[in-house]
């Protein structure tokens, strides 16, 4: 799972500020600015190149894969680095296919040994680390890339996934480095990660891992990295990603602008996919683009625009060609009833609305002396808070209907997700919540109007939040809901990356965050509850022996009834102890101007830039 926010929290790119000069009607999405007035023609902007321009609502953290957990940085790295495997862009449900691998792997009957052949003739982009030339991809590059996650010096947030995969010898090499406080030995051969020859890799894990390919398909994190590049740039490596993918980084103004261009050394890759026979949209895209060389565009410019209104206006006045995640406050005017508004449709604006593979959560720090713990009264406090949070009002008023209530941690489009499962996670029952608090001694003992703890000490909830408009709206709803229960709540506003670091360190009491699936297996969602992943995926720092045992057992089981039963048992444990409040799964609406063609939102993988084209014939002067 990858962590992200549904609110923006970082500085607006100063170059985008002029969009605030639009009329109030345009700001509300009621009128469309005259086409061509704000955006320069493509030839003026980039020498006739096909350019995709859009904005992230949260700033990137860098482009060195072992250091990443945020979705925004990983969108960029997915287009620079390549995994051995990838996902078919049009297949629904998801289908894995070779990328740099020559074919699907040879897999042992016990799902412990995977042997992969790499295609010869694939090259890293030219770079000064290679003397200004490209360098061929070899098997050892993947071995090195995966070892970097085990290096304690990198403090890699995704390490937990590799630790769980348990490549023979890799965990032990990391532990030795930690115990002896010596540099990680990249030159020592690890039995579970071996380059058998220049183009052959052998992966061996300690126990059955039927879904290991899903890990290897994550090019945003586990793509090939050249050792020469890392050693050449040292601490500056987050600013110098060099991969074999379709794009290369050419400009980066931190928290402001990210520019990538077509990788001139990118091999011949043609548009190919296998959409389902009854997938009309997928079949139409395949018919239009089949056989086209990728990428079809030359340049991608990503600005960081923190607030929703300027980000939306930058799309309306054509400073941006595409808006990813139309802000909820503009949904009603942009796509009423799920259809593109007539005033936008007249100008050819396209809308794409899907239920995403994500979940919005509130985490409770299980090690915090007020909200955490496993005693009955602490469990009752968290469950009472959960019952007192009005999710339907959040969906209707703050999110403008863009979501469905979540019943458990698992997300749509993944194994373990059951659309028919119902739990108290979706219940709003303040009367029951107050009864729970009364029963376990959370009452107003001193007559000040606020409940105290059972021992009479003050009870003050502190929720970390972000300083943006949507967060303020959510905070107001929390304030109203907690006031109705007699619970005093305060808010600590910080930028989102600061809150993430605090949560990873166990320094928050309560925080709201979103989590997105990175692969089809729903077990990733249970990583939010797995004890050994405290401080990474498990931001609530939850520990439960039974759940940990379930988690480990599930890893070696193939998909089927037995594994589904374990999913259900894990859900019940999580609901009972309530280390999280599951809020909703979001509908996401993306919109594009008519000259952006071929877009289709991926279910959970991050790469799509190479599959879209810019048709200037649809751009009006």
Coordinates of C-alpha atoms in Angstrom, one line a residue:
X1 CA 0.0 0.0 0.0
X2 CA 1.1 3.6 -0.6
X3 CA 0.3 6.5 1.6
X4 CA -1.2 9.7 0.3
X5 CA -3.4 12.5 1.2
X6 CA -6.7 13.7 -0.3
X7 CA -5.8 17.3 0.7
X8 CA -3.1 19.6 -0.5
X9 CA -0.5 20.9 1.9
X10 CA 2.5 22.4 0.1
X11 CA 3.4 25.8 -1.6
X12 CA 1.7 26.8 -4.8
X13 CA 4.1 27.2 -7.7
X14 CA 4.4 31.0 -8.1
X15 CA 4.2 30.7 -11.9
X16 CA 0.6 29.5 -11.4
X17 CA -0.7 32.3 -9.3
X18 CA -2.2 34.3 -12.1
X19 CA -5.1 31.8 -12.4
X20 CA -6.6 33.5 -9.3
X21 CA -7.5 36.4 -11.6
X22 CA -10.4 34.6 -13.2
X23 CA -14.0 35.6 -12.5
X24 CA -16.0 34.1 -9.7
X25 CA -18.2 32.3 -12.2
X26 CA -15.1 30.7 -13.8
X27 CA -13.8 29.7 -10.3
X28 CA -17.1 27.9 -9.7
X29 CA -16.7 26.0 -13.0
X30 CA -19.8 27.8 -14.3
X31 CA -18.1 29.2 -17.4
X32 CA -15.2 28.1 -19.5
X33 CA -12.5 30.7 -20.1
X34 CA -11.9 31.4 -23.8
X35 CA -9.8 28.6 -25.2
X36 CA -6.2 29.6 -26.1
X37 CA -6.2 32.8 -24.0
X38 CA -4.1 31.5 -21.1
X39 CA -2.0 28.7 -22.5
X40 CA 0.7 29.2 -25.2
X41 CA 0.6 27.1 -28.3
X42 CA 2.7 23.9 -28.1
X43 CA 5.4 25.3 -30.5
X44 CA 5.8 28.3 -28.2
X45 CA 6.0 26.3 -25.1
X46 CA 8.3 23.5 -26.0
X47 CA 9.6 23.8 -29.6
X48 CA 6.8 21.9 -31.2
X49 CA 7.0 19.0 -28.7
X50 CA 3.9 17.2 -27.5
X51 CA 3.6 18.2 -23.9
X52 CA 1.3 17.0 -21.0
X53 CA 0.9 19.6 -18.3
X54 CA -0.9 18.9 -15.0
X55 CA -0.5 19.4 -11.2
X56 CA 0.1 17.4 -8.1
X57 CA -1.8 18.5 -5.0
X58 CA 1.0 17.3 -2.7
X59 CA 4.7 17.8 -3.2
X60 CA 7.1 15.1 -4.1
X61 CA 9.7 14.0 -1.6
X62 CA 12.4 12.9 -4.1
X63 CA 13.1 10.3 -6.7
X64 CA 15.3 7.7 -5.0
X65 CA 13.0 4.6 -4.7
X66 CA 14.2 3.2 -1.3
X67 CA 13.3 6.5 0.3
X68 CA 9.7 6.7 -0.9
X69 CA 6.3 6.0 0.5
X70 CA 4.3 8.8 -1.0
X71 CA 2.2 8.2 -4.1
X72 CA 3.3 11.5 -5.8
X73 CA 7.0 10.7 -6.0
X74 CA 6.2 7.2 -7.0
X75 CA 4.1 8.4 -10.0
X76 CA 7.3 10.1 -11.3
X77 CA 9.7 7.1 -10.5
X78 CA 7.3 4.7 -12.2
X79 CA 7.9 6.5 -15.5
X80 CA 11.7 6.6 -15.0
X81 CA 12.5 3.1 -13.6
X82 CA 11.2 -0.2 -14.9
X83 CA 10.5 -3.4 -13.1
X84 CA 10.9 -6.9 -14.6
X85 CA 7.2 -7.0 -15.0
X86 CA 4.3 -4.6 -15.4
X87 CA 0.5 -4.5 -15.7
X88 CA -1.4 -4.6 -18.9
X89 CA -2.5 -1.0 -19.3
X90 CA -6.0 -1.9 -20.5
X91 CA -6.7 -5.3 -18.8
X92 CA -9.4 -5.3 -16.2
X93 CA -9.0 -7.1 -13.8
X94 CA -5.3 -6.6 -13.6
X95 CA -3.0 -8.7 -15.6
X96 CA 0.8 -8.9 -15.2
X97 CA 3.0 -9.1 -18.3
X98 CA 6.8 -9.0 -18.9
X99 CA 8.4 -5.5 -19.2
X100 CA 12.2 -5.9 -19.1
X101 CA 11.9 -9.6 -18.7
X102 CA 12.0 -11.7 -21.8
X103 CA 9.1 -13.8 -20.7
X104 CA 7.1 -14.8 -17.7
X105 CA 9.3 -16.5 -15.0
X106 CA 10.0 -20.1 -14.4
X107 CA 8.4 -20.8 -11.0
X108 CA 9.0 -23.9 -8.9
X109 CA 6.1 -26.0 -7.8
X110 CA 6.4 -24.8 -4.2
X111 CA 6.4 -21.1 -5.2
X112 CA 9.9 -20.5 -3.7
X113 CA 12.2 -20.2 -6.7
X114 CA 11.6 -17.7 -9.6
X115 CA 14.0 -17.6 -12.5
X116 CA 13.8 -14.6 -14.8
X117 CA 15.5 -13.9 -18.1
X118 CA 16.1 -10.2 -19.0
X119 CA 15.8 -9.0 -22.6
X120 CA 19.3 -8.1 -24.0
X121 CA 19.7 -4.6 -25.5
X122 CA 17.8 -2.5 -22.9
X123 CA 19.8 0.6 -21.9
X124 CA 19.8 3.1 -19.0
X125 CA 19.5 6.6 -20.2
X126 CA 22.9 8.3 -20.9
X127 CA 24.4 10.0 -17.8
X128 CA 27.7 11.4 -16.6
X129 CA 27.8 8.4 -14.2
X130 CA 28.4 6.3 -17.3
X131 CA 30.8 8.8 -18.9
X132 CA 27.9 10.5 -20.8
X133 CA 26.8 7.4 -22.5
X134 CA 24.0 4.9 -22.1
X135 CA 24.7 1.6 -20.3
X136 CA 23.1 -1.8 -20.9
X137 CA 20.7 -3.2 -18.3
X138 CA 22.0 -6.4 -16.7
X139 CA 20.6 -8.8 -14.1
X140 CA 22.9 -7.5 -11.4
X141 CA 21.1 -4.1 -11.6
X142 CA 18.0 -5.7 -10.1
X143 CA 20.0 -7.5 -7.5
X144 CA 21.6 -4.2 -6.4
X145 CA 18.3 -2.3 -6.5
X146 CA 16.6 -4.7 -4.1
X147 CA 19.7 -4.8 -1.8
X148 CA 19.4 -1.0 -1.4
X149 CA 16.1 -1.5 0.5
X150 CA 17.9 -3.8 3.0
X151 CA 20.7 -1.2 3.6
X152 CA 19.9 0.3 7.1
X153 CA 21.5 3.5 6.0
X154 CA 18.6 4.1 3.5
X155 CA 15.9 3.7 6.2
X156 CA 13.7 2.5 3.5
X157 CA 9.9 2.8 4.3
X158 CA 9.1 -0.1 1.8
X159 CA 11.6 -2.4 3.5
X160 CA 8.8 -4.3 5.2
X161 CA 7.5 -5.7 1.9
X162 CA 10.9 -7.1 1.1
X163 CA 11.4 -8.4 4.6
X164 CA 8.2 -10.3 4.3
X165 CA 9.1 -11.7 1.0
X166 CA 12.2 -13.2 2.8
X167 CA 14.7 -13.6 0.0
X168 CA 17.1 -16.1 1.5
X169 CA 20.1 -14.4 3.1
X170 CA 18.9 -10.8 2.6
X171 CA 17.3 -10.3 6.0
X172 CA 20.3 -11.8 7.7
X173 CA 22.7 -9.5 5.8
X174 CA 20.7 -6.5 7.0
X175 CA 20.7 -7.7 10.6
X176 CA 24.4 -8.2 10.5
X177 CA 24.9 -4.7 9.4
X178 CA 22.7 -3.4 12.1
X179 CA 24.3 -5.6 14.8
X180 CA 27.9 -4.7 13.9
X181 CA 27.1 -1.1 12.9
X182 CA 29.1 -1.6 9.8
X183 CA 28.3 -0.5 6.2
X184 CA 26.0 -2.8 4.3
X185 CA 28.0 -5.2 2.2
X186 CA 26.6 -4.9 -1.3
X187 CA 29.3 -7.2 -2.7
X188 CA 28.4 -10.2 -0.6
X189 CA 26.3 -12.7 -2.6
X190 CA 22.8 -13.3 -1.2
X191 CA 21.5 -16.8 -2.0
X192 CA 18.0 -15.5 -2.6
X193 CA 19.0 -12.7 -5.0
X194 CA 21.5 -14.0 -7.6
X195 CA 22.5 -13.0 -11.0
X196 CA 23.3 -16.3 -12.6
X197 CA 24.7 -14.7 -15.7
X198 CA 24.5 -11.3 -17.5
X199 CA 20.8 -11.7 -18.2
X200 CA 19.4 -14.2 -15.7
X201 CA 18.2 -13.6 -12.2
X202 CA 17.2 -16.3 -9.7
X203 CA 15.0 -15.3 -6.8
X204 CA 14.6 -17.8 -3.9
X205 CA 12.4 -17.1 -0.9
X206 CA 12.3 -19.0 2.4
X207 CA 8.6 -20.0 2.2
X208 CA 6.0 -20.2 -0.5
X209 CA 5.2 -16.8 -2.0
X210 CA 2.5 -17.4 -4.8
X211 CA 2.2 -13.6 -5.4
X212 CA 5.8 -12.6 -5.6
X213 CA 5.3 -11.4 -9.2
X214 CA 3.2 -8.6 -7.8
X215 CA 6.2 -7.3 -5.9
X216 CA 8.5 -7.6 -8.9
X217 CA 6.0 -5.6 -11.0
X218 CA 6.4 -2.5 -8.9
X219 CA 8.7 -0.6 -11.1
X220 CA 8.1 2.7 -9.1
X221 CA 10.0 1.1 -6.2
X222 CA 11.7 -2.0 -7.4
X223 CA 12.8 -1.0 -10.8
X224 CA 16.4 -1.5 -11.9
X225 CA 19.0 1.0 -10.5
X226 CA 22.6 1.2 -11.7
X227 CA 25.2 1.1 -8.9
X228 CA 27.4 3.6 -10.8
X229 CA 24.7 6.2 -10.6
X230 CA 24.1 5.9 -6.8
X231 CA 27.8 6.0 -6.1
X232 CA 28.4 8.9 -8.4
X233 CA 25.8 11.2 -7.0
X234 CA 25.9 10.1 -3.3
X235 CA 23.6 12.1 -1.1
X236 CA 22.3 13.9 -4.2
X237 CA 20.8 10.7 -5.7
X238 CA 17.1 11.7 -5.0
X239 CA 17.6 14.5 -7.6
X240 CA 19.3 12.3 -10.2
X241 CA 17.1 9.3 -11.0
X242 CA 18.5 7.3 -14.0
X243 CA 16.5 4.4 -15.3
X244 CA 15.6 2.4 -18.4
X245 CA 12.0 3.8 -18.6
X246 CA 10.3 6.0 -21.2
X247 CA 11.1 9.3 -19.5
X248 CA 14.0 11.1 -17.9
X249 CA 14.1 13.9 -15.4
X250 CA 15.3 17.2 -16.9
X251 CA 14.3 19.8 -14.4
X252 CA 13.2 19.8 -10.7
X253 CA 12.4 22.7 -8.5
X254 CA 11.5 21.1 -5.3
X255 CA 7.8 21.4 -4.2
X256 CA 7.2 23.5 -7.3
X257 CA 7.9 22.0 -10.7
X258 CA 9.0 18.6 -12.1
X259 CA 9.8 18.2 -15.8
X260 CA 10.5 15.0 -17.7
X261 CA 11.2 14.4 -21.3
X262 CA 11.2 11.4 -23.6
X263 CA 14.2 9.2 -22.9
X264 CA 16.2 9.2 -26.2
X265 CA 17.7 5.8 -25.4
X266 CA 14.4 4.2 -24.8
X267 CA 14.1 1.0 -26.8
X268 CA 11.3 0.4 -29.4
X269 CA 8.1 -0.3 -27.4
X270 CA 4.8 -0.5 -29.2
X271 CA 1.3 0.0 -27.8
X272 CA -0.1 -3.4 -27.1
X273 CA -2.7 -4.6 -24.6
X274 CA -5.4 -7.2 -23.9
X275 CA -8.6 -5.6 -22.8
X276 CA -11.5 -7.9 -22.1
X277 CA -13.7 -8.7 -25.1
X278 CA -16.7 -6.9 -23.5
X279 CA -14.6 -3.8 -22.5
X280 CA -15.8 -1.3 -25.1
X281 CA -13.6 1.5 -23.8
X282 CA -10.5 -0.7 -23.7
X283 CA -11.2 -2.2 -27.1
X284 CA -11.6 1.3 -28.6
X285 CA -8.3 2.5 -27.2
X286 CA -6.5 -0.6 -28.5
X287 CA -8.0 -0.1 -31.9
X288 CA -6.8 3.5 -32.0
X289 CA -3.3 3.1 -30.7
X290 CA -2.2 -0.5 -31.4
X291 CA 1.3 -0.6 -32.8
X292 CA 2.1 3.1 -32.0
X293 CA 5.6 3.6 -30.6
X294 CA 5.8 4.6 -26.9
X295 CA 5.9 7.1 -25.4
X296 CA 3.6 9.1 -27.7
X297 CA 4.4 12.4 -26.0
X298 CA 7.7 14.2 -25.7
X299 CA 7.5 16.1 -22.4
X300 CA 5.6 16.1 -19.1
X301 CA 5.4 19.2 -16.8
X302 CA 4.1 18.7 -13.3
X303 CA 3.5 21.7 -11.1
X304 CA 2.7 21.5 -7.4
X305 CA -0.5 23.5 -6.6
X306 CA -1.6 23.1 -3.0
X307 CA -5.0 24.7 -2.9
X308 CA -8.0 23.2 -4.8
X309 CA -9.3 26.4 -6.4
X310 CA -6.1 27.4 -8.2
X311 CA -5.5 23.8 -9.3
X312 CA -8.9 23.6 -10.8
X313 CA -8.6 27.0 -12.4
X314 CA -5.3 26.1 -13.9
X315 CA -7.1 23.4 -15.8
X316 CA -10.1 25.7 -16.8
X317 CA -7.8 28.3 -18.3
X318 CA -5.6 25.7 -20.1
X319 CA -2.5 26.3 -18.1
X320 CA -2.9 22.6 -17.5
X321 CA -4.2 20.0 -20.0
X322 CA -5.4 17.5 -17.4
X323 CA -6.6 17.6 -13.8
X324 CA -6.1 14.6 -11.8
X325 CA -8.7 14.3 -9.0
X326 CA -11.1 17.1 -9.6
X327 CA -11.5 18.8 -6.2
X328 CA -14.8 17.7 -4.6
X329 CA -16.1 21.2 -4.2
X330 CA -16.2 21.5 -8.0
X331 CA -17.6 18.1 -8.8
X332 CA -21.3 19.3 -8.9
X333 CA -20.5 21.9 -11.5
X334 CA -17.9 19.8 -13.4
X335 CA -19.7 16.5 -13.7
X336 CA -23.3 16.7 -12.3
X337 CA -24.8 13.3 -12.1
X338 CA -21.6 11.7 -13.3
X339 CA -21.8 13.5 -16.7
X340 CA -19.5 16.3 -18.0
X341 CA -21.3 19.6 -17.5
X342 CA -22.8 21.0 -20.8
X343 CA -20.6 24.2 -20.6
X344 CA -17.4 22.0 -20.4
X345 CA -18.7 19.4 -22.9
X346 CA -19.1 22.1 -25.5
X347 CA -15.4 22.7 -25.4
X348 CA -14.6 19.0 -25.7
X349 CA -13.6 18.4 -22.0
X350 CA -13.5 14.7 -21.1
X351 CA -14.4 13.3 -17.7
X352 CA -13.4 10.0 -16.2
X353 CA -15.0 8.8 -12.9
X354 CA -13.9 5.5 -11.2
X355 CA -14.1 3.9 -7.8
X356 CA -10.5 3.8 -6.8
X357 CA -8.5 1.1 -5.0
X358 CA -8.0 3.2 -1.9
X359 CA -9.3 4.0 1.5
X360 CA -9.5 7.0 3.7
X361 CA -8.6 6.3 7.3
X362 CA -8.1 7.8 10.7
X363 CA -5.4 6.2 12.7
X364 CA -5.1 6.0 16.5
X365 CA -1.6 5.6 17.9
X366 CA -1.9 2.4 19.9
X367 CA 1.1 3.4 22.0
X368 CA -0.3 6.7 23.0
X369 CA -1.1 6.9 26.8
X370 CA -4.6 8.4 26.2
X371 CA -6.0 6.9 23.0
X372 CA -3.9 3.7 22.7
X373 CA -3.8 0.4 24.6
X374 CA -5.8 -2.8 24.6
X375 CA -7.7 -2.6 27.9
X376 CA -11.5 -2.6 27.7
X377 CA -11.8 1.1 28.5
X378 CA -9.3 2.1 25.8
X379 CA -11.0 -0.1 23.2
X380 CA -14.3 1.4 24.2
X381 CA -13.0 4.9 23.7
X382 CA -11.8 4.3 20.2
X383 CA -15.0 2.4 19.2
X384 CA -17.1 5.2 20.7
X385 CA -15.2 7.8 18.7
X386 CA -15.7 5.7 15.6
X387 CA -19.4 5.4 16.2
X388 CA -19.6 9.2 16.7
X389 CA -18.0 10.1 13.3
X390 CA -20.7 10.9 10.7
X391 CA -19.2 9.3 7.5
X392 CA -22.3 9.9 5.4
X393 CA -22.1 13.7 6.2
X394 CA -18.4 13.6 5.3
X395 CA -19.3 12.0 2.0
X396 CA -22.2 14.3 1.2
X397 CA -21.0 17.6 2.5
X398 CA -17.2 17.6 2.3
X399 CA -16.6 15.1 -0.5
X400 CA -19.7 16.0 -2.6
X401 CA -20.8 12.4 -2.9
X402 CA -17.4 11.2 -4.1
X403 CA -17.2 8.0 -2.1
X404 CA -18.8 5.0 -0.6
X405 CA -18.6 3.9 3.1
X406 CA -15.8 1.6 3.9
X407 CA -16.5 -1.5 6.1
X408 CA -12.9 -2.7 6.5
X409 CA -9.3 -2.1 5.5
X410 CA -9.5 -4.0 2.2
X411 CA -10.0 -1.8 -0.9
X412 CA -11.9 -2.3 -4.2
X413 CA -10.2 -4.2 -7.0
X414 CA -8.1 -6.3 -4.7
X415 CA -8.4 -9.8 -3.2
X416 CA -10.1 -9.8 0.2
X417 CA -12.5 -6.9 -0.7
X418 CA -16.1 -8.0 -0.3
X419 CA -18.7 -5.4 -1.5
X420 CA -21.3 -7.3 0.5
X421 CA -19.5 -7.2 3.9
X422 CA -21.1 -4.9 6.5
X423 CA -19.6 -3.8 9.8
X424 CA -20.0 -1.1 12.5
X425 CA -17.2 0.8 10.8
X426 CA -19.9 2.5 8.6
X427 CA -22.3 3.1 11.5
X428 CA -23.1 6.6 12.9
X429 CA -24.7 6.0 16.3
X430 CA -23.9 8.8 18.8
X431 CA -26.3 7.5 21.3
X432 CA -24.5 4.1 21.4
X433 CA -21.2 6.0 21.5
X434 CA -22.2 8.0 24.6
X435 CA -23.5 4.9 26.3
X436 CA -20.1 3.2 25.7
X437 CA -18.3 6.1 27.2
X438 CA -20.6 6.2 30.2
X439 CA -20.2 2.5 30.8
X440 CA -16.4 2.6 30.9
X441 CA -16.1 5.6 33.1
X442 CA -15.5 8.4 30.6
X443 CA -17.8 10.9 32.2
X444 CA -17.7 14.6 33.2
X445 CA -16.4 14.4 36.7
X446 CA -15.7 18.1 37.4
X447 CA -18.7 19.6 35.7
X448 CA -16.8 21.6 33.0
X449 CA -18.9 20.0 30.2
X450 CA -16.1 17.7 29.0
X451 CA -15.6 14.0 29.8
X452 CA -12.6 13.0 31.8
X453 CA -10.7 9.7 31.8
X454 CA -11.9 7.0 34.1
X455 CA -9.2 7.9 36.7
X456 CA -10.4 11.6 36.6
X457 CA -7.4 12.9 34.6
X458 CA -8.1 15.3 31.7
X459 CA -9.2 13.8 28.4
X460 CA -8.1 15.9 25.4
X461 CA -8.0 14.4 21.9
X462 CA -5.3 15.9 19.6
X463 CA -5.8 15.3 15.9
X464 CA -3.0 16.1 13.5
X465 CA -4.2 17.8 10.3
X466 CA -3.1 19.9 7.4
X467 CA -3.5 23.7 6.8
X468 CA -5.7 23.5 3.7
X469 CA -9.4 24.1 3.0
X470 CA -10.5 20.5 2.8
X471 CA -8.7 19.6 6.0
X472 CA -10.4 22.5 7.7
X473 CA -13.8 21.3 6.6
X474 CA -13.0 17.8 7.9
X475 CA -11.8 19.3 11.2
X476 CA -15.0 21.2 11.6
X477 CA -17.0 17.9 11.1
X478 CA -14.7 16.2 13.7
X479 CA -15.2 19.1 16.1
X480 CA -19.0 18.9 15.7
X481 CA -19.0 15.1 16.1
X482 CA -16.8 15.1 19.2
X483 CA -18.6 18.0 20.8
X484 CA -21.8 15.9 20.5
X485 CA -20.1 13.1 22.5
X486 CA -18.7 15.5 25.2
X487 CA -15.1 14.8 24.0
X488 CA -12.7 17.7 23.9
X489 CA -10.6 17.7 20.7
X490 CA -7.8 20.0 19.5
X491 CA -6.0 20.2 16.2
X492 CA -2.4 20.4 15.3
X493 CA -1.9 21.7 11.7
X494 CA 1.3 20.8 9.9
X495 CA 2.3 20.1 6.3
X496 CA 1.4 16.6 5.1
X497 CA 5.0 15.3 4.8
X498 CA 5.7 16.5 8.4
X499 CA 2.7 14.6 9.7
X500 CA 3.8 11.5 7.8
X501 CA 7.2 11.7 9.5
X502 CA 5.6 12.2 12.9
X503 CA 3.2 9.3 12.4
X504 CA 6.1 7.0 11.3
X505 CA 7.9 8.0 14.5
X506 CA 4.9 7.3 16.7
X507 CA 4.6 11.0 17.6
X508 CA 0.9 11.6 16.7
X509 CA -2.2 10.8 18.7
X510 CA -4.8 10.8 15.8
X511 CA -4.2 11.5 12.1
X512 CA -6.3 11.1 9.0
X513 CA -4.6 9.6 5.9
X514 CA -5.5 7.8 2.7
X515 CA -3.9 4.6 1.5
X516 CA -3.8 3.2 -2.0
X517 CA -3.3 -0.3 -3.2
X518 CA -0.1 -0.9 -5.1
X519 CA -0.9 -4.4 -6.3
X520 CA -3.9 -6.8 -6.7
X521 CA -3.4 -8.7 -3.4
X522 CA -5.5 -7.3 -0.6
X523 CA -3.0 -8.5 2.0
X524 CA -1.2 -5.2 1.6
X525 CA -4.0 -3.5 3.4
X526 CA -3.5 -5.8 6.4
X527 CA 0.0 -4.5 6.5
X528 CA -1.6 -1.5 8.3
X529 CA -2.2 -4.0 11.2
X530 CA 0.8 -6.3 11.1
X531 CA 3.0 -5.7 14.2
X532 CA 6.4 -6.0 12.6
X533 CA 5.5 -3.2 10.2
X534 CA 5.1 -0.6 13.0
X535 CA 6.5 2.7 11.8
X536 CA 6.0 2.0 8.1
X537 CA 2.7 0.6 6.8
X538 CA 1.4 0.1 10.3
X539 CA 1.1 3.7 11.3
X540 CA -1.3 2.9 14.1
X541 CA 1.5 0.7 15.7
X542 CA -1.1 -2.0 16.3
X543 CA 0.0 -5.4 17.7
X544 CA -2.1 -8.5 17.9
X545 CA -0.6 -12.0 18.0
X546 CA -3.5 -13.7 16.3
X547 CA -3.6 -11.2 13.5
X548 CA 0.1 -11.5 13.0
X549 CA -0.3 -15.3 12.7
X550 CA -3.1 -14.9 10.2
X551 CA -0.9 -12.5 8.2
X552 CA 2.0 -14.9 8.0
X553 CA -0.2 -17.8 7.1
X554 CA -1.9 -15.9 4.3
X555 CA 1.5 -15.2 2.6
X556 CA 2.0 -18.8 1.6
X557 CA -1.6 -19.7 0.6
X558 CA -2.8 -19.5 -2.9
X559 CA -6.0 -17.4 -3.5
X560 CA -9.1 -19.3 -2.6
X561 CA -11.7 -20.1 0.1
X562 CA -9.2 -20.8 2.9
X563 CA -7.4 -17.5 2.3
X564 CA -10.7 -15.6 2.1
X565 CA -11.7 -17.0 5.4
X566 CA -8.5 -15.6 6.9
X567 CA -9.3 -12.2 5.4
X568 CA -12.7 -12.3 7.2
X569 CA -11.1 -13.2 10.5
X570 CA -8.6 -10.4 10.2
X571 CA -11.4 -7.9 9.5
X572 CA -13.2 -8.9 12.7
X573 CA -10.1 -8.4 14.8
X574 CA -9.4 -5.0 13.3
X575 CA -13.0 -3.9 13.9
X576 CA -13.0 -5.1 17.5
X577 CA -9.8 -3.4 18.6
X578 CA -10.4 -0.3 16.4
X579 CA -6.8 0.9 15.8
X580 CA -8.3 2.7 12.8
X581 CA -11.5 4.3 11.7
X582 CA -12.3 3.2 8.1
X583 CA -14.0 6.1 6.4
X584 CA -14.6 5.6 2.7
X585 CA -13.4 4.4 -0.6
X586 CA -13.1 7.4 -3.0
X587 CA -14.6 8.0 -6.4
X588 CA -12.0 9.9 -8.4
X589 CA -12.9 12.1 -11.3
X590 CA -10.2 13.1 -13.7
X591 CA -10.8 15.6 -16.6
X592 CA -8.8 16.3 -19.7
X593 CA -9.0 18.9 -22.5
X594 CA -9.9 17.3 -25.9
X595 CA -6.3 17.3 -27.2
X596 CA -5.3 14.8 -24.5
X597 CA -6.3 11.4 -26.0
X598 CA -6.0 7.8 -24.8
X599 CA -6.2 8.4 -21.0
X600 CA -7.4 5.6 -18.8
X601 CA -6.9 5.7 -15.0
X602 CA -4.9 2.7 -13.8
X603 CA -6.4 0.6 -11.0
X604 CA -3.4 0.9 -8.8
X605 CA -0.2 1.0 -10.9
X606 CA 1.2 4.4 -11.5
X607 CA 2.4 4.6 -15.2
X608 CA 0.2 6.0 -17.9
X609 CA 2.0 9.0 -19.4
X610 CA 3.5 6.9 -22.2
X611 CA 0.0 5.7 -23.2
X612 CA -1.5 9.1 -23.9
X613 CA -1.1 11.3 -27.0
X614 CA -1.6 15.0 -27.7
X615 CA -3.7 15.7 -30.7
X616 CA -3.1 19.3 -31.7
X617 CA -5.9 19.2 -34.3
X618 CA -8.3 19.3 -31.3
X619 CA -6.7 22.4 -29.9
X620 CA -8.6 25.6 -30.8
X621 CA -6.8 28.9 -31.3

